[in-house]
Amino acid sequence: MLKRMKSQAHTNIALIKYWGKANPEFNLPTTSSLSMTLDSFYTTTEVSLSEQSQDILILNGEKADATRVTSFLEQMRNEIVDFPKLLISSDNQVATAAGLASSASGFAALSHALVGLLELNLPLEEISRFARMGSGSASRSLFGNFAIWHAGNGSSESSYAESFLNEDVGLSMIVVEVSTEKKSVPSSLGMQLAQSSPDYGKWVEHSAVQLDEMKSALVARDLEKVGVIAEGNALAMHALNRTCKQPFDYFVKTTTEVLNSLKSYRQKGILAFATLDAGPNIKVLTDKNSEKKVLSLLSQDYPQLQMSLAHAGQGARYV
Ligand code: PMV
């Protein structure tokens, strides 16, 4: 075992979403998902041996609540090998400011660094299974460009992520920060509630069809089609939240307004589609030719909102 190890992993945004668990203990999903890793937002995490009797988390230079990280490390002590208590020092690059969750990049960087610290020579697919147990979406952040996380057959071994089309196809993402308020419903709870929707089974079935369509659209570099499928998949995910037994909604007024604006840009022939995660913020999908135009239209229409531009980014690595 080494003394210390440092890794960096970027966040990712799903074009085909993960929204439901078949097994919450191991974060086994009900559907396979597909994402783009982003260049602009990442987490750098160093792991080293702790001199204390517990795991310690330092987040952006300050001591933080280590409950989630500790329970993840306990799971890793069972899954991989028993190892001593660790000091985890993690820095997020602008992820929170842009309204993006840092759990994907965070657990990907932590899993990657841990495997390095333990001197295990494991392929990224194997590391993705560990990252998955920390946060489902983290499994996809090990890979650059596009990644697919397989739902698998119900066993933990069969649910891992892998690279899909490790190329920049020219897709751009504009993150529109609609609200900086903390999520009203955390993603794990949101999924659990959504699974009681009478439409949930249909969503799972349709998601498999959309995944195949998305793969073909990316291979063909048909970014219009990528946008249509991604927006359809995200809106269907949010519709589950409104039709479940204890309905809830991540959308706020501005979310709907921005979605309508994107529709009006499309009517003028401009490429602009949306995807949304467990919150009101919008990630606008466009391409490198149209991104300036879309950014300037959005800034004109919503001068009060903060926006940032991202492209395809790289996978996890030692730094
Ligand atoms: O990985 P989690 O538990 O934070 O869940 C992520 C859920 C979504 O972001 C809404 C969708 C996805 O596939 O990333």
CSV table of C-alpha atoms and ligand atoms in Angstrom, one decimal:
chain,number,residue,atom,x,y,z
A,1,MET,CA,0.0,0.0,0.0
A,2,LEU,CA,1.3,3.4,-0.9
A,3,LYS,CA,1.4,6.4,1.4
A,4,ARG,CA,-0.7,8.7,-0.7
A,5,MET,CA,-2.4,9.0,-4.1
A,6,LYS,CA,-4.1,11.8,-6.0
A,7,SER,CA,-6.7,11.5,-8.8
A,8,GLN,CA,-8.8,13.8,-10.8
A,9,ALA,CA,-12.2,13.0,-12.3
A,10,HIS,CA,-14.6,15.1,-14.2
A,11,THR,CA,-18.4,15.4,-13.8
A,12,ASN,CA,-20.8,13.9,-16.3
A,13,ILE,CA,-24.3,14.7,-17.6
A,14,ALA,CA,-26.5,11.9,-18.6
A,15,LEU,CA,-28.2,12.0,-22.0
A,16,ILE,CA,-30.1,8.9,-21.1
A,17,LYS,CA,-30.8,9.1,-17.4
A,18,TYR,CA,-30.5,6.8,-14.4
A,19,TRP,CA,-33.6,7.3,-12.4
A,20,GLY,CA,-34.4,4.3,-10.2
A,21,LYS,CA,-32.7,1.6,-8.3
A,22,ALA,CA,-33.3,-2.2,-8.6
A,23,ASN,CA,-31.0,-2.5,-5.5
A,24,PRO,CA,-30.4,0.5,-3.3
A,25,GLU,CA,-27.5,-1.1,-1.2
A,26,PHE,CA,-25.3,-1.5,-4.3
A,27,ASN,CA,-26.9,1.2,-6.4
A,28,LEU,CA,-27.9,-1.3,-9.1
A,29,PRO,CA,-30.1,0.7,-11.5
A,30,THR,CA,-33.3,-0.2,-13.2
A,31,THR,CA,-32.0,1.1,-16.6
A,32,SER,CA,-28.7,1.5,-18.4
A,33,SER,CA,-27.7,5.1,-18.9
A,34,LEU,CA,-25.4,7.1,-21.2
A,35,SER,CA,-23.5,10.3,-20.4
A,36,MET,CA,-21.1,12.9,-21.7
A,37,THR,CA,-18.1,13.7,-19.4
A,38,LEU,CA,-17.6,17.5,-19.1
A,39,ASP,CA,-14.3,19.3,-19.5
A,40,SER,CA,-15.0,22.3,-17.2
A,41,PHE,CA,-16.0,20.7,-13.9
A,42,TYR,CA,-13.9,18.3,-12.0
A,43,THR,CA,-12.8,17.0,-8.6
A,44,THR,CA,-9.3,16.4,-7.4
A,45,THR,CA,-9.0,14.0,-4.5
A,46,GLU,CA,-6.0,12.9,-2.5
A,47,VAL,CA,-6.1,9.9,-0.2
A,48,SER,CA,-3.5,9.2,2.4
A,49,LEU,CA,-3.3,7.2,5.6
A,50,SER,CA,-5.0,8.9,8.5
A,51,GLU,CA,-3.3,9.3,11.8
A,52,GLN,CA,-6.7,9.4,13.6
A,53,SER,CA,-9.0,6.5,14.5
A,54,GLN,CA,-11.5,7.5,11.9
A,55,ASP,CA,-11.8,8.5,8.2
A,56,ILE,CA,-11.5,12.3,7.8
A,57,LEU,CA,-12.8,14.3,4.9
A,58,ILE,CA,-11.4,17.7,4.0
A,59,LEU,CA,-13.6,19.4,1.3
A,60,ASN,CA,-12.3,22.5,-0.4
A,61,GLY,CA,-9.8,23.0,2.4
A,62,GLU,CA,-12.3,22.6,5.3
A,63,LYS,CA,-13.2,19.7,7.5
A,64,ALA,CA,-16.5,18.3,6.3
A,65,ASP,CA,-19.2,15.8,7.4
A,66,ALA,CA,-17.6,12.4,6.5
A,67,THR,CA,-20.7,10.2,7.0
A,68,ARG,CA,-21.4,9.4,3.3
A,69,VAL,CA,-17.7,8.9,2.5
A,70,THR,CA,-17.1,6.8,5.6
A,71,SER,CA,-20.0,4.4,4.8
A,72,PHE,CA,-18.6,4.2,1.2
A,73,LEU,CA,-15.1,3.4,2.5
A,74,GLU,CA,-16.6,0.7,4.9
A,75,GLN,CA,-18.3,-0.8,1.8
A,76,MET,CA,-14.9,-0.8,0.0
A,77,ARG,CA,-13.2,-2.5,3.0
A,78,ASN,CA,-15.8,-5.3,2.5
A,79,GLU,CA,-15.7,-5.3,-1.3
A,80,ILE,CA,-11.9,-5.0,-1.9
A,81,VAL,CA,-9.7,-5.5,1.1
A,82,ASP,CA,-9.5,-4.2,4.6
A,83,PHE,CA,-7.4,-1.0,4.7
A,84,PRO,CA,-6.6,1.5,7.5
A,85,LYS,CA,-8.5,4.7,8.2
A,86,LEU,CA,-7.9,7.4,5.5
A,87,LEU,CA,-7.6,11.1,5.2
A,88,ILE,CA,-9.5,12.3,2.1
A,89,SER,CA,-8.8,15.7,0.8
A,90,SER,CA,-11.0,16.7,-2.0
A,91,ASP,CA,-11.3,19.9,-4.1
A,92,ASN,CA,-14.2,20.7,-6.4
A,93,GLN,CA,-13.6,22.9,-9.4
A,94,VAL,CA,-16.6,25.3,-9.8
A,95,ALA,CA,-19.1,22.4,-9.9
A,96,THR,CA,-21.3,23.8,-7.1
A,97,ALA,CA,-21.2,27.3,-8.5
A,98,ALA,CA,-22.6,26.0,-11.8
A,99,GLY,CA,-25.4,24.2,-10.0
A,100,LEU,CA,-23.9,20.8,-10.7
A,101,ALA,CA,-23.7,18.0,-8.2
A,102,SER,CA,-20.2,17.0,-7.4
A,103,SER,CA,-21.0,13.5,-6.2
A,104,ALA,CA,-20.3,12.0,-9.7
A,105,SER,CA,-16.8,13.5,-10.0
A,106,GLY,CA,-16.2,13.1,-6.3
A,107,PHE,CA,-16.8,9.4,-6.0
A,108,ALA,CA,-15.1,8.7,-9.3
A,109,ALA,CA,-11.9,10.5,-8.1
A,110,LEU,CA,-12.1,8.9,-4.7
A,111,SER,CA,-12.5,5.3,-6.1
A,112,HIS,CA,-9.7,5.9,-8.6
A,113,ALA,CA,-7.3,7.3,-6.0
A,114,LEU,CA,-8.2,4.5,-3.6
A,115,VAL,CA,-7.4,1.7,-6.1
A,116,GLY,CA,-4.1,3.5,-6.8
A,117,LEU,CA,-3.3,3.8,-3.1
A,118,LEU,CA,-3.9,0.1,-2.6
A,119,GLU,CA,-1.7,-0.6,-5.6
A,120,LEU,CA,-4.4,-2.6,-7.4
A,121,ASN,CA,-3.9,-2.7,-11.1
A,122,LEU,CA,-7.6,-2.7,-12.1
A,123,PRO,CA,-9.2,-1.7,-15.3
A,124,LEU,CA,-11.5,1.4,-15.2
A,125,GLU,CA,-14.5,-0.8,-15.8
A,126,GLU,CA,-13.8,-2.5,-12.5
A,127,ILE,CA,-13.2,0.8,-10.7
A,128,SER,CA,-16.5,2.0,-12.1
A,129,ARG,CA,-18.3,-0.7,-10.0
A,130,PHE,CA,-16.8,0.7,-6.9
A,131,ALA,CA,-17.6,4.3,-7.8
A,132,ARG,CA,-21.2,3.2,-8.5
A,133,MET,CA,-21.6,2.2,-4.9
A,134,GLY,CA,-20.7,5.7,-3.8
A,135,SER,CA,-23.0,7.4,-6.3
A,136,GLY,CA,-24.6,5.7,-9.3
A,137,SER,CA,-23.7,8.4,-11.8
A,138,ALA,CA,-20.0,8.4,-10.6
A,139,SER,CA,-19.5,5.1,-12.4
A,140,ARG,CA,-19.7,6.9,-15.7
A,141,SER,CA,-17.1,9.6,-14.7
A,142,LEU,CA,-14.2,7.3,-15.0
A,143,PHE,CA,-14.4,7.6,-18.8
A,144,GLY,CA,-13.7,10.5,-21.1
A,145,ASN,CA,-16.2,11.7,-23.8
A,146,PHE,CA,-19.2,9.2,-23.7
A,147,ALA,CA,-19.8,6.4,-21.3
A,148,ILE,CA,-22.5,3.8,-20.9
A,149,TRP,CA,-23.4,2.4,-17.5
A,150,HIS,CA,-24.9,-1.1,-17.9
A,151,ALA,CA,-27.9,-2.0,-15.7
A,152,GLY,CA,-26.6,-5.6,-15.7
A,153,ASN,CA,-28.5,-8.7,-14.7
A,154,GLY,CA,-29.1,-8.0,-11.0
A,155,SER,CA,-25.6,-8.9,-9.8
A,156,SER,CA,-23.1,-6.3,-8.7
A,157,GLU,CA,-20.5,-7.7,-11.1
A,158,SER,CA,-22.7,-7.2,-14.1
A,159,SER,CA,-23.4,-3.5,-13.5
A,160,TYR,CA,-20.4,-1.4,-14.6
A,161,ALA,CA,-19.7,1.5,-16.9
A,162,GLU,CA,-17.5,1.5,-20.0
A,163,SER,CA,-16.4,3.9,-22.7
A,164,PHE,CA,-18.7,4.4,-25.6
A,165,LEU,CA,-17.3,6.3,-28.5
A,166,ASN,CA,-14.3,7.9,-27.0
A,167,GLU,CA,-14.4,10.9,-29.3
A,168,ASP,CA,-15.5,14.5,-29.1
A,169,VAL,CA,-18.4,14.6,-31.6
A,170,GLY,CA,-18.8,18.4,-31.3
A,171,LEU,CA,-21.6,18.5,-28.7
A,172,SER,CA,-21.7,21.6,-26.5
A,173,MET,CA,-23.4,22.0,-23.2
A,174,ILE,CA,-24.5,25.3,-21.7
A,175,VAL,CA,-25.3,25.0,-18.0
A,176,VAL,CA,-28.0,27.5,-17.1
A,177,GLU,CA,-28.1,28.1,-13.4
A,178,VAL,CA,-31.8,28.6,-12.7
A,179,SER,CA,-31.5,28.4,-8.9
A,180,THR,CA,-28.7,28.0,-6.4
A,181,GLU,CA,-31.0,26.7,-3.7
A,182,LYS,CA,-30.2,23.2,-2.3
A,183,LYS,CA,-32.1,20.4,-3.9
A,184,SER,CA,-35.6,20.0,-2.4
A,185,VAL,CA,-35.6,16.2,-2.9
A,186,PRO,CA,-32.2,14.5,-3.0
A,187,SER,CA,-31.7,12.1,-6.0
A,188,SER,CA,-31.9,8.9,-4.1
A,189,LEU,CA,-35.3,9.9,-2.5
A,190,GLY,CA,-36.5,11.3,-5.8
A,191,MET,CA,-35.9,8.0,-7.6
A,192,GLN,CA,-37.5,6.0,-4.8
A,193,LEU,CA,-40.6,8.1,-5.0
A,194,ALA,CA,-40.7,8.1,-8.8
A,195,GLN,CA,-40.7,4.3,-8.9
A,196,SER,CA,-44.2,4.4,-7.6
A,197,SER,CA,-45.5,6.2,-10.7
A,198,PRO,CA,-47.9,4.0,-12.7
A,199,ASP,CA,-45.8,5.0,-15.8
A,200,TYR,CA,-42.6,3.8,-14.3
A,201,GLY,CA,-42.6,0.4,-16.1
A,202,LYS,CA,-43.2,2.1,-19.4
A,203,TRP,CA,-40.4,4.5,-18.7
A,204,VAL,CA,-38.0,1.6,-18.1
A,205,GLU,CA,-39.0,-0.1,-21.4
A,206,HIS,CA,-38.8,3.1,-23.4
A,207,SER,CA,-35.5,4.0,-22.0
A,208,ALA,CA,-33.9,0.9,-23.5
A,209,VAL,CA,-35.2,2.0,-26.9
A,210,GLN,CA,-33.9,5.5,-26.4
A,211,LEU,CA,-30.5,4.2,-25.4
A,212,ASP,CA,-30.2,2.3,-28.7
A,213,GLU,CA,-31.4,5.4,-30.6
A,214,MET,CA,-29.0,7.6,-28.8
A,215,LYS,CA,-26.0,5.3,-29.5
A,216,SER,CA,-26.9,5.4,-33.3
A,217,ALA,CA,-27.3,9.2,-33.3
A,218,LEU,CA,-23.9,9.7,-31.6
A,219,VAL,CA,-22.2,7.3,-34.0
A,220,ALA,CA,-23.8,9.2,-36.9
A,221,ARG,CA,-22.9,12.5,-35.3
A,222,ASP,CA,-26.5,13.5,-35.7
A,223,LEU,CA,-26.6,16.1,-32.9
A,224,GLU,CA,-30.1,17.2,-33.7
A,225,LYS,CA,-31.3,13.7,-33.1
A,226,VAL,CA,-29.1,13.5,-29.9
A,227,GLY,CA,-30.9,16.6,-28.7
A,228,VAL,CA,-34.4,15.3,-29.5
A,229,ILE,CA,-33.8,12.0,-27.7
A,230,ALA,CA,-32.0,13.5,-24.7
A,231,GLU,CA,-34.8,16.1,-24.1
A,232,GLY,CA,-37.5,13.4,-24.5
A,233,ASN,CA,-35.8,11.1,-22.0
A,234,ALA,CA,-35.3,13.9,-19.4
A,235,LEU,CA,-38.8,15.3,-19.7
A,236,ALA,CA,-40.2,11.7,-19.3
A,237,MET,CA,-38.0,11.3,-16.2
A,238,HIS,CA,-39.4,14.5,-14.7
A,239,ALA,CA,-43.0,13.5,-15.6
A,240,LEU,CA,-42.6,10.4,-13.4
A,241,ASN,CA,-42.0,12.7,-10.4
A,242,ARG,CA,-45.3,14.4,-11.1
A,243,THR,CA,-47.3,11.2,-11.4
A,244,CYS,CA,-45.9,9.2,-8.5
A,245,LYS,CA,-47.7,8.6,-5.2
A,246,GLN,CA,-46.1,11.5,-3.4
A,247,PRO,CA,-45.8,13.9,-6.4
A,248,PHE,CA,-43.0,16.5,-6.5
A,249,ASP,CA,-41.5,18.7,-9.1
A,250,TYR,CA,-37.9,19.9,-9.6
A,251,PHE,CA,-39.0,22.5,-12.2
A,252,VAL,CA,-39.5,26.2,-11.1
A,253,LYS,CA,-41.1,28.9,-13.2
A,254,THR,CA,-37.9,29.9,-14.9
A,255,THR,CA,-37.2,26.2,-15.9
A,256,THR,CA,-40.3,26.1,-18.0
A,257,GLU,CA,-39.6,29.6,-19.4
A,258,VAL,CA,-36.1,28.6,-20.5
A,259,LEU,CA,-37.5,25.3,-22.0
A,260,ASN,CA,-40.0,27.4,-24.0
A,261,SER,CA,-37.3,29.8,-25.2
A,262,LEU,CA,-35.3,26.8,-26.5
A,263,LYS,CA,-38.4,25.7,-28.4
A,264,SER,CA,-38.6,29.2,-30.0
A,265,TYR,CA,-34.9,29.1,-30.9
A,266,ARG,CA,-35.5,25.8,-32.6
A,267,GLN,CA,-38.3,27.2,-34.6
A,268,LYS,CA,-35.8,29.7,-36.0
A,269,GLY,CA,-33.6,26.7,-37.0
A,270,ILE,CA,-31.1,27.0,-34.1
A,271,LEU,CA,-29.9,23.8,-32.5
A,272,ALA,CA,-30.9,24.0,-28.8
A,273,PHE,CA,-32.3,21.1,-26.7
A,274,ALA,CA,-32.3,20.6,-23.0
A,275,THR,CA,-31.6,18.0,-20.4
A,276,LEU,CA,-32.3,18.3,-16.7
A,277,ASP,CA,-31.3,16.4,-13.6
A,278,ALA,CA,-32.5,16.3,-10.0
A,279,GLY,CA,-33.0,20.1,-9.9
A,280,PRO,CA,-34.3,23.1,-11.8
A,281,ASN,CA,-31.1,23.9,-13.7
A,282,ILE,CA,-31.0,23.3,-17.4
A,283,LYS,CA,-28.2,21.9,-19.5
A,284,VAL,CA,-28.6,23.1,-23.1
A,285,LEU,CA,-27.4,20.8,-25.8
A,286,THR,CA,-26.1,22.5,-28.9
A,287,ASP,CA,-23.0,22.2,-31.1
A,288,LYS,CA,-19.7,24.1,-31.5
A,289,ASN,CA,-21.1,26.1,-34.5
A,290,SER,CA,-24.2,27.3,-32.7
A,291,GLU,CA,-23.0,27.6,-29.1
A,292,LYS,CA,-22.1,31.4,-29.3
A,293,LYS,CA,-25.5,32.2,-30.9
A,294,VAL,CA,-27.4,30.2,-28.2
A,295,LEU,CA,-25.4,31.7,-25.4
A,296,SER,CA,-26.1,35.2,-26.7
A,297,LEU,CA,-29.8,34.6,-27.1
A,298,LEU,CA,-30.1,33.1,-23.6
A,299,SER,CA,-28.0,35.9,-22.1
A,300,GLN,CA,-30.3,38.5,-23.8
A,301,ASP,CA,-33.5,36.7,-22.6
A,302,TYR,CA,-32.2,35.9,-19.1
A,303,PRO,CA,-29.6,38.5,-18.1
A,304,GLN,CA,-30.1,37.5,-14.5
A,305,LEU,CA,-29.0,33.9,-14.9
A,306,GLN,CA,-25.4,32.6,-14.7
A,307,MET,CA,-24.4,30.3,-17.6
A,308,SER,CA,-21.3,28.3,-18.3
A,309,LEU,CA,-20.1,26.5,-21.4
A,310,ALA,CA,-18.7,22.9,-21.4
A,311,HIS,CA,-17.6,20.4,-23.9
A,312,ALA,CA,-16.6,16.7,-23.8
A,313,GLY,CA,-13.9,16.1,-21.2
A,314,GLN,CA,-11.4,13.5,-20.2
A,315,GLY,CA,-11.7,10.4,-18.0
A,316,ALA,CA,-10.2,9.9,-14.5
A,317,ARG,CA,-6.4,9.9,-14.1
A,318,TYR,CA,-3.6,10.2,-11.5
A,319,VAL,CA,-2.3,13.7,-11.1
B,1,PMV,O1,-25.7,9.4,-8.9
B,1,PMV,P1,-26.9,10.0,-8.3
B,1,PMV,O2,-27.4,9.2,-7.2
B,1,PMV,O3,-26.6,11.4,-7.8
B,1,PMV,O4,-28.1,10.1,-9.3
B,1,PMV,C1,-28.0,10.9,-10.5
B,1,PMV,C2,-29.3,11.0,-11.1
B,1,PMV,C3,-29.4,11.9,-12.3
B,1,PMV,O5,-28.4,12.9,-12.3
B,1,PMV,C4,-30.7,12.7,-12.3
B,1,PMV,C5,-29.4,11.2,-13.6
B,1,PMV,C6,-28.1,10.6,-14.1
B,1,PMV,O6,-28.1,9.6,-14.8
B,1,PMV,O7,-27.0,11.2,-13.8
